Amino acid sequence: MHHRIAFAFFIATLAGTLSVAAAARAAPPGVAEAAQQAPPRALPRAAPQPPQPAGTAYGYSQPWTPPRHLPPPGGAASARTRSVWYGWQTLLADAAAVGMFVAAAEVEDHSGVGYVAAGVTYVAVPAAIHVAHGRPWVGAGDAALRVGMPVMLGQVGTNLEQCSRREFFCGLSGFIIGLAVGWSGAVAIDASLLARKTVPEEPRVVILPMAELGRAGVSVAGAF
């Protein structure tokens, strides 16, 4: 029994060897030698990696740079502006006009030069301040307000007294009160509302310390 199994295994091995030899003889000449002589293919090498900048040990791919100012929602053409108040200049002019008026009343200036100078200072100097700030139309409107508002309220004060035609000085007190109220209102409106202008915002620069791995320095950031 064992002899038969060994003989069958020997026959199968011999048949496989003869079939491989027959296939090698049937191939075109030179294919077997080329297959045996072809060198093994080399695997492609990976490209060398560039050196990493400083700070990659902490997760940074590039050195830190200051943030840039983003354009406003209106577009790149629209610039940032801010409001400037110069009402203190008109208030100084009004204070000077009041000082001239009081001085003229103290010295009893019968010529009226002091009162005229006070009136001109009250009307013309604040208007000139607006013109100096590049706002001529505001200056013209301010002069009209300073003249018209006291006169109008003075007339209202005169009418409220209900004077008869025979009373010569009747209504004078009402006119003076209305004149004072109109003067105060014109001064307040000019200083609080008219004496404001919009100008482009000036560049702001901020100096910030900067520290990275192996070096330190100073960074400059701002809005331009």
mmCIF file of C-alpha atoms in Angstrom:
data_model
loop_
_atom_site.group_PDB
_atom_site.id
_atom_site.type_symbol
_atom_site.label_atom_id
_atom_site.label_comp_id
_atom_site.label_asym_id
_atom_site.label_seq_id
_atom_site.Cartn_x
_atom_site.Cartn_y
_atom_site.Cartn_z
ATOM 1 C CA MET A 1 0.000 0.000 0.000
ATOM 2 C CA HIS A 2 2.723 2.474 0.882
ATOM 3 C CA HIS A 3 4.663 1.613 -2.223
ATOM 4 C CA ARG A 4 1.690 2.514 -4.389
ATOM 5 C CA ILE A 5 1.237 5.939 -2.780
ATOM 6 C CA ALA A 6 4.939 6.774 -3.207
ATOM 7 C CA PHE A 7 4.857 5.639 -6.830
ATOM 8 C CA ALA A 8 1.795 7.833 -7.565
ATOM 9 C CA PHE A 9 3.448 10.896 -5.951
ATOM 10 C CA PHE A 10 6.600 10.299 -8.050
ATOM 11 C CA ILE A 11 4.536 10.139 -11.268
ATOM 12 C CA ALA A 12 2.707 13.453 -10.438
ATOM 13 C CA THR A 13 5.954 15.278 -9.687
ATOM 14 C CA LEU A 14 7.545 14.053 -12.927
ATOM 15 C CA ALA A 15 4.482 15.181 -14.944
ATOM 16 C CA GLY A 16 4.610 18.714 -13.467
ATOM 17 C CA THR A 17 8.320 19.037 -14.235
ATOM 18 C CA LEU A 18 7.824 17.939 -17.849
ATOM 19 C CA SER A 19 4.938 20.431 -18.360
ATOM 20 C CA VAL A 20 7.052 23.386 -17.070
ATOM 21 C CA ALA A 21 9.904 22.433 -19.367
ATOM 22 C CA ALA A 22 7.569 22.199 -22.359
ATOM 23 C CA ALA A 23 6.135 25.663 -21.647
ATOM 24 C CA ALA A 24 9.631 27.171 -21.435
ATOM 25 C CA ARG A 25 10.567 25.647 -24.819
ATOM 26 C CA ALA A 26 7.356 26.988 -26.427
ATOM 27 C CA ALA A 27 8.095 30.673 -25.451
ATOM 28 C CA PRO A 28 9.842 32.948 -28.025
ATOM 29 C CA PRO A 29 13.623 32.916 -27.852
ATOM 30 C CA GLY A 30 15.114 35.600 -25.647
ATOM 31 C CA VAL A 31 12.050 36.147 -23.437
ATOM 32 C CA ALA A 32 13.251 33.811 -20.729
ATOM 33 C CA GLU A 33 16.790 35.278 -20.775
ATOM 34 C CA ALA A 34 15.369 38.859 -20.666
ATOM 35 C CA ALA A 35 13.167 37.955 -17.784
ATOM 36 C CA GLN A 36 16.126 36.468 -15.956
ATOM 37 C CA GLN A 37 18.573 39.299 -16.812
ATOM 38 C CA ALA A 38 16.169 42.319 -16.182
ATOM 39 C CA PRO A 39 17.280 44.189 -13.057
ATOM 40 C CA PRO A 40 14.711 44.746 -10.333
ATOM 41 C CA ARG A 41 12.849 48.098 -10.514
ATOM 42 C CA ALA A 42 13.843 50.692 -7.960
ATOM 43 C CA LEU A 43 11.101 52.333 -5.949
ATOM 44 C CA PRO A 44 10.703 56.162 -6.489
ATOM 45 C CA ARG A 45 12.328 58.252 -3.813
ATOM 46 C CA ALA A 46 10.306 60.852 -1.934
ATOM 47 C CA ALA A 47 11.129 64.526 -2.636
ATOM 48 C CA PRO A 48 13.220 66.165 0.083
ATOM 49 C CA GLN A 49 11.145 68.235 2.478
ATOM 50 C CA PRO A 50 12.034 71.961 2.857
ATOM 51 C CA PRO A 51 13.272 73.056 6.277
ATOM 52 C CA GLN A 52 10.453 74.094 8.602
ATOM 53 C CA PRO A 53 10.430 77.731 9.815
ATOM 54 C CA ALA A 54 10.897 78.653 13.414
ATOM 55 C CA GLY A 55 7.928 78.069 15.603
ATOM 56 C CA THR A 56 6.705 74.812 14.028
ATOM 57 C CA ALA A 57 7.397 73.004 17.252
ATOM 58 C CA TYR A 58 4.441 74.866 18.717
ATOM 59 C CA GLY A 59 2.115 74.304 15.757
ATOM 60 C CA TYR A 60 2.885 77.458 13.703
ATOM 61 C CA SER A 61 3.439 77.043 9.983
ATOM 62 C CA GLN A 62 4.772 80.615 9.543
ATOM 63 C CA PRO A 63 6.126 83.328 11.815
ATOM 64 C CA TRP A 64 3.395 85.500 13.395
ATOM 65 C CA THR A 65 2.436 88.582 11.415
ATOM 66 C CA PRO A 66 0.310 91.498 12.670
ATOM 67 C CA PRO A 67 -3.347 91.498 11.545
ATOM 68 C CA ARG A 68 -4.221 93.716 8.623
ATOM 69 C CA HIS A 69 -7.070 96.202 8.663
ATOM 70 C CA LEU A 70 -10.118 94.918 6.821
ATOM 71 C CA PRO A 71 -11.963 97.374 4.539
ATOM 72 C CA PRO A 72 -15.293 98.727 5.808
ATOM 73 C CA PRO A 73 -18.555 97.157 4.558
ATOM 74 C CA GLY A 74 -19.077 100.067 2.157
ATOM 75 C CA GLY A 75 -16.088 98.984 0.051
ATOM 76 C CA ALA A 76 -12.420 99.812 -0.207
ATOM 77 C CA ALA A 77 -13.124 103.314 -1.504
ATOM 78 C CA SER A 78 -14.944 104.430 1.650
ATOM 79 C CA ALA A 79 -12.558 105.679 4.323
ATOM 80 C CA ARG A 80 -13.028 105.599 8.057
ATOM 81 C CA THR A 81 -14.074 108.963 9.511
ATOM 82 C CA ARG A 82 -14.511 110.524 12.934
ATOM 83 C CA SER A 83 -16.380 113.519 14.328
ATOM 84 C CA VAL A 84 -14.453 116.566 15.545
ATOM 85 C CA TRP A 85 -15.988 119.180 17.875
ATOM 86 C CA TYR A 86 -14.616 122.724 17.798
ATOM 87 C CA GLY A 87 -17.432 124.438 19.689
ATOM 88 C CA TRP A 88 -15.001 125.671 22.311
ATOM 89 C CA GLN A 89 -13.684 128.156 19.750
ATOM 90 C CA THR A 90 -17.136 129.700 19.158
ATOM 91 C CA LEU A 91 -17.733 129.802 22.908
ATOM 92 C CA LEU A 92 -14.525 131.791 23.360
ATOM 93 C CA ALA A 93 -15.741 134.262 20.727
ATOM 94 C CA ASP A 94 -19.068 134.607 22.529
ATOM 95 C CA ALA A 95 -17.291 135.153 25.843
ATOM 96 C CA ALA A 96 -15.228 137.909 24.237
ATOM 97 C CA ALA A 97 -18.390 139.550 22.873
ATOM 98 C CA VAL A 98 -20.018 139.498 26.307
ATOM 99 C CA GLY A 99 -16.878 141.015 27.829
ATOM 100 C CA MET A 100 -16.933 143.849 25.311
ATOM 101 C CA PHE A 101 -20.613 144.510 26.004
ATOM 102 C CA VAL A 102 -20.100 144.603 29.786
ATOM 103 C CA ALA A 103 -17.037 146.861 29.438
ATOM 104 C CA ALA A 104 -18.976 149.292 27.237
ATOM 105 C CA ALA A 105 -21.790 149.393 29.798
ATOM 106 C CA GLU A 106 -19.350 149.985 32.691
ATOM 107 C CA VAL A 107 -17.620 152.967 31.081
ATOM 108 C CA GLU A 108 -20.953 154.331 29.843
ATOM 109 C CA ASP A 109 -19.883 154.446 26.229
ATOM 110 C CA HIS A 110 -22.308 156.948 24.768
ATOM 111 C CA SER A 111 -20.736 156.707 21.322
ATOM 112 C CA GLY A 112 -21.825 153.082 21.030
ATOM 113 C CA VAL A 113 -18.484 151.872 19.648
ATOM 114 C CA GLY A 114 -18.120 149.238 22.339
ATOM 115 C CA TYR A 115 -21.610 147.884 21.733
ATOM 116 C CA VAL A 116 -21.031 147.725 17.988
ATOM 117 C CA ALA A 117 -17.738 145.905 18.512
ATOM 118 C CA ALA A 118 -19.477 143.413 20.801
ATOM 119 C CA GLY A 119 -22.216 142.807 18.225
ATOM 120 C CA VAL A 120 -19.742 142.331 15.374
ATOM 121 C CA THR A 121 -17.717 139.894 17.478
ATOM 122 C CA TYR A 122 -20.869 137.963 18.374
ATOM 123 C CA VAL A 123 -21.958 137.570 14.728
ATOM 124 C CA ALA A 124 -18.832 137.638 12.578
ATOM 125 C CA VAL A 125 -16.158 135.828 14.602
ATOM 126 C CA PRO A 126 -18.026 132.476 15.007
ATOM 127 C CA ALA A 127 -18.961 132.573 11.301
ATOM 128 C CA ALA A 128 -15.294 133.137 10.446
ATOM 129 C CA ILE A 129 -14.364 130.156 12.620
ATOM 130 C CA HIS A 130 -16.655 127.909 10.574
ATOM 131 C CA VAL A 131 -15.128 129.247 7.348
ATOM 132 C CA ALA A 132 -11.641 128.553 8.714
ATOM 133 C CA HIS A 133 -12.665 124.926 9.231
ATOM 134 C CA GLY A 134 -13.630 124.655 5.575
ATOM 135 C CA ARG A 135 -17.398 125.085 6.082
ATOM 136 C CA PRO A 136 -18.453 128.402 4.497
ATOM 137 C CA TRP A 137 -22.130 127.477 4.181
ATOM 138 C CA VAL A 138 -22.302 126.622 7.864
ATOM 139 C CA GLY A 139 -20.690 129.975 8.631
ATOM 140 C CA ALA A 140 -23.335 131.833 6.611
ATOM 141 C CA GLY A 141 -26.141 129.899 8.299
ATOM 142 C CA ASP A 142 -24.633 130.565 11.717
ATOM 143 C CA ALA A 143 -24.540 134.326 11.077
ATOM 144 C CA ALA A 144 -28.193 134.271 9.995
ATOM 145 C CA LEU A 145 -29.127 132.255 13.098
ATOM 146 C CA ARG A 146 -27.322 134.636 15.447
ATOM 147 C CA VAL A 147 -29.109 137.651 13.997
ATOM 148 C CA GLY A 148 -32.526 136.212 13.275
ATOM 149 C CA MET A 149 -33.204 134.194 16.413
ATOM 150 C CA PRO A 150 -32.706 137.022 18.973
ATOM 151 C CA VAL A 151 -34.687 139.506 16.859
ATOM 152 C CA MET A 152 -37.539 137.064 16.338
ATOM 153 C CA LEU A 153 -37.822 136.120 20.007
ATOM 154 C CA GLY A 154 -37.496 139.774 20.996
ATOM 155 C CA GLN A 155 -40.480 140.602 18.815
ATOM 156 C CA VAL A 156 -42.404 137.749 20.386
ATOM 157 C CA GLY A 157 -41.594 139.121 23.857
ATOM 158 C CA THR A 158 -42.829 142.576 22.846
ATOM 159 C CA ASN A 159 -46.113 141.224 21.543
ATOM 160 C CA LEU A 160 -46.736 139.283 24.721
ATOM 161 C CA GLU A 161 -46.853 142.470 26.836
ATOM 162 C CA GLN A 162 -50.030 143.775 25.098
ATOM 163 C CA CYS A 163 -49.062 147.453 25.200
ATOM 164 C CA SER A 164 -51.284 150.380 24.200
ATOM 165 C CA ARG A 165 -50.174 152.977 21.679
ATOM 166 C CA ARG A 166 -49.781 155.727 24.313
ATOM 167 C CA GLU A 167 -47.164 153.815 26.334
ATOM 168 C CA PHE A 168 -43.795 154.760 24.837
ATOM 169 C CA PHE A 169 -41.506 152.259 26.582
ATOM 170 C CA CYS A 170 -44.076 149.501 26.829
ATOM 171 C CA GLY A 171 -42.760 146.227 25.406
ATOM 172 C CA LEU A 172 -39.111 147.108 25.941
ATOM 173 C CA SER A 173 -38.699 144.673 28.804
ATOM 174 C CA GLY A 174 -40.299 141.889 26.770
ATOM 175 C CA PHE A 175 -38.023 142.657 23.837
ATOM 176 C CA ILE A 176 -34.937 142.533 26.067
ATOM 177 C CA ILE A 177 -36.011 139.200 27.565
ATOM 178 C CA GLY A 178 -36.710 137.714 24.142
ATOM 179 C CA LEU A 179 -33.407 139.088 22.860
ATOM 180 C CA ALA A 180 -31.494 137.436 25.718
ATOM 181 C CA VAL A 181 -33.293 134.117 25.209
ATOM 182 C CA GLY A 182 -32.613 134.210 21.464
ATOM 183 C CA TRP A 183 -28.949 135.047 22.039
ATOM 184 C CA SER A 184 -28.533 132.131 24.488
ATOM 185 C CA GLY A 185 -30.303 129.732 22.128
ATOM 186 C CA ALA A 186 -28.176 130.748 19.156
ATOM 187 C CA VAL A 187 -24.977 130.312 21.155
ATOM 188 C CA ALA A 188 -26.057 126.860 22.406
ATOM 189 C CA ILE A 189 -27.124 125.631 18.948
ATOM 190 C CA ASP A 190 -23.898 126.830 17.374
ATOM 191 C CA ALA A 191 -21.601 125.257 19.961
ATOM 192 C CA SER A 192 -23.446 121.951 20.305
ATOM 193 C CA LEU A 193 -24.705 121.209 16.783
ATOM 194 C CA LEU A 194 -23.080 123.404 14.147
ATOM 195 C CA ALA A 195 -19.515 123.264 15.455
ATOM 196 C CA ARG A 196 -18.983 119.631 14.469
ATOM 197 C CA LYS A 197 -17.326 118.263 11.363
ATOM 198 C CA THR A 198 -16.405 114.865 9.966
ATOM 199 C CA VAL A 199 -12.778 114.245 9.055
ATOM 200 C CA PRO A 200 -10.875 111.133 7.879
ATOM 201 C CA GLU A 201 -9.518 109.076 10.717
ATOM 202 C CA GLU A 202 -5.778 109.409 11.172
ATOM 203 C CA PRO A 203 -3.582 106.272 11.036
ATOM 204 C CA ARG A 204 -3.030 104.553 14.355
ATOM 205 C CA VAL A 205 0.114 102.548 15.049
ATOM 206 C CA VAL A 206 0.491 100.082 17.915
ATOM 207 C CA ILE A 207 3.849 98.526 18.895
ATOM 208 C CA LEU A 208 3.521 94.963 20.187
ATOM 209 C CA PRO A 209 6.242 92.664 21.597
ATOM 210 C CA MET A 210 6.775 89.398 19.704
ATOM 211 C CA ALA A 211 8.438 86.249 21.025
ATOM 212 C CA GLU A 212 9.056 83.005 19.149
ATOM 213 C CA LEU A 213 11.166 79.926 19.595
ATOM 214 C CA GLY A 214 14.774 81.017 19.565
ATOM 215 C CA ARG A 215 14.183 84.720 18.897
ATOM 216 C CA ALA A 216 12.331 87.807 20.099
ATOM 217 C CA GLY A 217 11.421 91.150 18.564
ATOM 218 C CA VAL A 218 8.888 93.935 18.193
ATOM 219 C CA SER A 219 5.912 93.993 15.825
ATOM 220 C CA VAL A 220 4.157 97.114 14.552
ATOM 221 C CA ALA A 221 0.420 96.993 13.761
ATOM 222 C CA GLY A 222 -2.077 99.700 12.984
ATOM 223 C CA ALA A 223 -5.105 100.895 11.008
ATOM 224 C CA PHE A 224 -4.306 102.884 7.863
#
